[in-house]
Amino acid sequence: MFGLATGDRPGPWALAGVVIALGAVLLVSQDGSGGGKVTPRSVLISLAAGAGFGGFFILLAMAPDDAGMWPLVGARLSSVSVVALLALLTRRGLRPVPGSLGVIAAAGVLDMAANVLYLLAQRDGLLSLVAVLVSLYPASTLLLANRVLGERLRTVQITGVVCALAAVALIAVAQHL
């Protein structure tokens, strides 16, 4: 929405892809068990998380192109500082569980790689499209959980993955029309 409000003008097929992508995110995030109760607190937490991701994407998009990767360095320093401050305030240690350091390092490298790729993509594309495409990451998480952990996907989740693929295709094709 920020991209549209600040001048992005994607074509009608790309906008259709955006609408489908938003639906896909809702579908892939369903666990299908029916046991989860929607409460005002859970809705607020979800909205705050979404606003946090959206704000991060917007702030990165606002960084000048000649800033290079420095905005990501600042973001990483800020996040590490906040975690350290929270650990200090709550008197919790930050020592990793034995044997987990490799997984933690791999997660950090992959997270930073994803942020670098987003920063590069939004420099060449419309924020309103790039941010939507990035928001589809839960679909890949589902597929990885299925493949690596053997988790079964529910029909609603499979439908969400199909919608995510359709959204990506529509947005990609729209960029070449």
GROMACS .gro file of C-alpha atoms in nm:
model
  177
    1MET     CA    1   0.000   0.000   0.000
    2PHE     CA    2   0.290   0.234   0.075
    3GLY     CA    3   0.434   0.176  -0.271
    4LEU     CA    4   0.101   0.257  -0.434
    5ALA     CA    5   0.058   0.566  -0.216
    6THR     CA    6   0.404   0.692  -0.314
    7GLY     CA    7   0.368   0.653  -0.689
    8ASP     CA    8   0.403   0.287  -0.788
    9ARG     CA    9   0.172   0.210  -1.078
   10PRO     CA   10   0.176  -0.162  -1.153
   11GLY     CA   11  -0.042  -0.285  -1.437
   12PRO     CA   12  -0.377  -0.460  -1.389
   13TRP     CA   13  -0.228  -0.812  -1.420
   14ALA     CA   14   0.034  -0.732  -1.158
   15LEU     CA   15  -0.236  -0.595  -0.927
   16ALA     CA   16  -0.435  -0.916  -0.977
   17GLY     CA   17  -0.120  -1.104  -0.876
   18VAL     CA   18  -0.095  -0.890  -0.563
   19VAL     CA   19  -0.453  -0.971  -0.463
   20ILE     CA   20  -0.394  -1.343  -0.519
   21ALA     CA   21  -0.066  -1.322  -0.323
   22LEU     CA   22  -0.242  -1.169  -0.024
   23GLY     CA   23  -0.495  -1.452  -0.030
   24ALA     CA   24  -0.212  -1.704  -0.065
   25VAL     CA   25  -0.044  -1.577   0.252
   26LEU     CA   26  -0.369  -1.620   0.442
   27LEU     CA   27  -0.417  -1.974   0.309
   28VAL     CA   28  -0.064  -2.101   0.369
   29SER     CA   29  -0.069  -1.972   0.725
   30GLN     CA   30  -0.369  -2.188   0.815
   31ASP     CA   31  -0.280  -2.496   1.015
   32GLY     CA   32  -0.617  -2.652   0.947
   33SER     CA   33  -0.647  -2.810   1.291
   34GLY     CA   34  -0.930  -2.583   1.397
   35GLY     CA   35  -0.785  -2.584   1.748
   36GLY     CA   36  -0.645  -2.233   1.730
   37LYS     CA   37  -0.873  -1.974   1.881
   38VAL     CA   38  -0.873  -1.627   1.732
   39THR     CA   39  -0.853  -1.373   2.010
   40PRO     CA   40  -0.812  -0.997   2.001
   41ARG     CA   41  -0.462  -1.047   2.141
   42SER     CA   42  -0.364  -1.290   1.863
   43VAL     CA   43  -0.500  -1.050   1.600
   44LEU     CA   44  -0.303  -0.760   1.752
   45ILE     CA   45   0.016  -0.966   1.763
   46SER     CA   46  -0.033  -1.067   1.399
   47LEU     CA   47  -0.095  -0.707   1.293
   48ALA     CA   48   0.210  -0.586   1.487
   49ALA     CA   49   0.428  -0.853   1.323
   50GLY     CA   50   0.297  -0.760   0.978
   51ALA     CA   51   0.355  -0.391   1.048
   52GLY     CA   52   0.709  -0.470   1.162
   53PHE     CA   53   0.791  -0.659   0.842
   54GLY     CA   54   0.621  -0.394   0.628
   55GLY     CA   55   0.801  -0.113   0.808
   56PHE     CA   56   1.135  -0.288   0.759
   57PHE     CA   57   1.069  -0.328   0.386
   58ILE     CA   58   0.961   0.035   0.353
   59LEU     CA   59   1.265   0.168   0.542
   60LEU     CA   60   1.501  -0.036   0.327
   61ALA     CA   61   1.327   0.091   0.014
   62MET     CA   62   1.372   0.449   0.133
   63ALA     CA   63   1.749   0.410   0.160
   64PRO     CA   64   1.931   0.578  -0.127
   65ASP     CA   65   2.075   0.347  -0.392
   66ASP     CA   66   2.427   0.476  -0.329
   67ALA     CA   67   2.405   0.362   0.035
   68GLY     CA   68   2.512   0.016  -0.075
   69MET     CA   69   2.454  -0.249   0.189
   70TRP     CA   70   2.498  -0.012   0.484
   71PRO     CA   71   2.124  -0.002   0.560
   72LEU     CA   72   2.143  -0.377   0.630
   73VAL     CA   73   2.442  -0.329   0.857
   74GLY     CA   74   2.243  -0.070   1.052
   75ALA     CA   75   1.940  -0.300   1.066
   76ARG     CA   76   2.150  -0.590   1.195
   77LEU     CA   77   2.322  -0.374   1.459
   78SER     CA   78   1.982  -0.245   1.572
   79SER     CA   79   1.828  -0.592   1.599
   80VAL     CA   80   2.127  -0.734   1.788
   81SER     CA   81   2.120  -0.435   2.024
   82VAL     CA   82   1.749  -0.481   2.094
   83VAL     CA   83   1.793  -0.852   2.164
   84ALA     CA   84   2.088  -0.783   2.395
   85LEU     CA   85   1.890  -0.513   2.578
   86LEU     CA   86   1.589  -0.745   2.619
   87ALA     CA   87   1.816  -1.021   2.749
   88LEU     CA   88   1.967  -0.780   2.997
   89LEU     CA   89   1.629  -0.647   3.114
   90THR     CA   90   1.478  -0.994   3.150
   91ARG     CA   91   1.799  -1.140   3.295
   92ARG     CA   92   1.814  -1.413   3.034
   93GLY     CA   93   2.137  -1.544   2.893
   94LEU     CA   94   2.227  -1.543   2.528
   95ARG     CA   95   2.443  -1.853   2.537
   96PRO     CA   96   2.331  -2.097   2.268
   97VAL     CA   97   2.240  -2.455   2.351
   98PRO     CA   98   2.537  -2.686   2.285
   99GLY     CA   99   2.538  -2.807   1.925
  100SER     CA  100   2.312  -2.530   1.797
  101LEU     CA  101   2.575  -2.278   1.688
  102GLY     CA  102   2.592  -2.414   1.330
  103VAL     CA  103   2.216  -2.389   1.282
  104ILE     CA  104   2.214  -2.039   1.432
  105ALA     CA  105   2.496  -1.928   1.201
  106ALA     CA  106   2.326  -2.080   0.895
  107ALA     CA  107   1.998  -1.908   0.983
  108GLY     CA  108   2.179  -1.575   1.020
  109VAL     CA  109   2.358  -1.612   0.686
  110LEU     CA  110   2.037  -1.710   0.506
  111ASP     CA  111   1.845  -1.424   0.669
  112MET     CA  112   2.108  -1.173   0.565
  113ALA     CA  113   2.120  -1.318   0.212
  114ALA     CA  114   1.742  -1.278   0.186
  115ASN     CA  115   1.768  -0.917   0.303
  116VAL     CA  116   2.044  -0.842   0.050
  117LEU     CA  117   1.837  -0.994  -0.231
  118TYR     CA  118   1.531  -0.792  -0.124
  119LEU     CA  119   1.734  -0.470  -0.114
  120LEU     CA  120   1.870  -0.536  -0.465
  121ALA     CA  121   1.527  -0.635  -0.601
  122GLN     CA  122   1.346  -0.330  -0.472
  123ARG     CA  123   1.607  -0.105  -0.630
  124ASP     CA  124   1.513  -0.242  -0.972
  125GLY     CA  125   1.143  -0.308  -0.915
  126LEU     CA  126   0.831  -0.152  -0.771
  127LEU     CA  127   0.811  -0.167  -0.391
  128SER     CA  128   0.442  -0.257  -0.416
  129LEU     CA  129   0.536  -0.573  -0.609
  130VAL     CA  130   0.870  -0.671  -0.457
  131ALA     CA  131   0.741  -0.650  -0.099
  132VAL     CA  132   0.439  -0.863  -0.192
  133LEU     CA  133   0.662  -1.126  -0.352
  134VAL     CA  134   0.884  -1.130  -0.042
  135SER     CA  135   0.576  -1.178   0.177
  136LEU     CA  136   0.516  -1.514   0.007
  137TYR     CA  137   0.805  -1.677   0.196
  138PRO     CA  138   0.568  -1.886   0.414
  139ALA     CA  139   0.483  -2.091   0.103
  140SER     CA  140   0.847  -2.195   0.063
  141THR     CA  141   0.865  -2.267   0.435
  142LEU     CA  142   0.570  -2.504   0.399
  143LEU     CA  143   0.731  -2.683   0.106
  144LEU     CA  144   1.059  -2.719   0.297
  145ALA     CA  145   0.877  -2.854   0.602
  146ASN     CA  146   0.706  -3.107   0.379
  147ARG     CA  147   1.026  -3.213   0.204
  148VAL     CA  148   1.277  -3.199   0.492
  149LEU     CA  149   1.060  -3.283   0.793
  150GLY     CA  150   0.795  -3.490   0.621
  151GLU     CA  151   0.511  -3.267   0.743
  152ARG     CA  152   0.182  -3.325   0.567
  153LEU     CA  153   0.031  -3.029   0.393
  154ARG     CA  154  -0.339  -2.971   0.435
  155THR     CA  155  -0.564  -2.892   0.141
  156VAL     CA  156  -0.594  -2.527   0.242
  157GLN     CA  157  -0.214  -2.497   0.252
  158ILE     CA  158  -0.169  -2.664  -0.086
  159THR     CA  159  -0.428  -2.423  -0.226
  160GLY     CA  160  -0.226  -2.136  -0.077
  161VAL     CA  161   0.096  -2.261  -0.240
  162VAL     CA  162  -0.081  -2.290  -0.578
  163CYS     CA  163  -0.216  -1.935  -0.533
  164ALA     CA  164   0.134  -1.812  -0.444
  165LEU     CA  165   0.275  -1.967  -0.761
  166ALA     CA  166  -0.006  -1.812  -0.966
  167ALA     CA  167   0.059  -1.473  -0.807
  168VAL     CA  168   0.430  -1.489  -0.887
  169ALA     CA  169   0.353  -1.588  -1.245
  170LEU     CA  170   0.104  -1.304  -1.291
  171ILE     CA  171   0.341  -1.045  -1.148
  172ALA     CA  172   0.635  -1.174  -1.352
  173VAL     CA  173   0.437  -1.185  -1.677
  174ALA     CA  174   0.291  -0.841  -1.612
  175GLN     CA  175   0.643  -0.696  -1.594
  176HIS     CA  176   0.712  -0.814  -1.949
  177LEU     CA  177   0.389  -0.689  -2.110
   0.00000   0.00000   0.00000
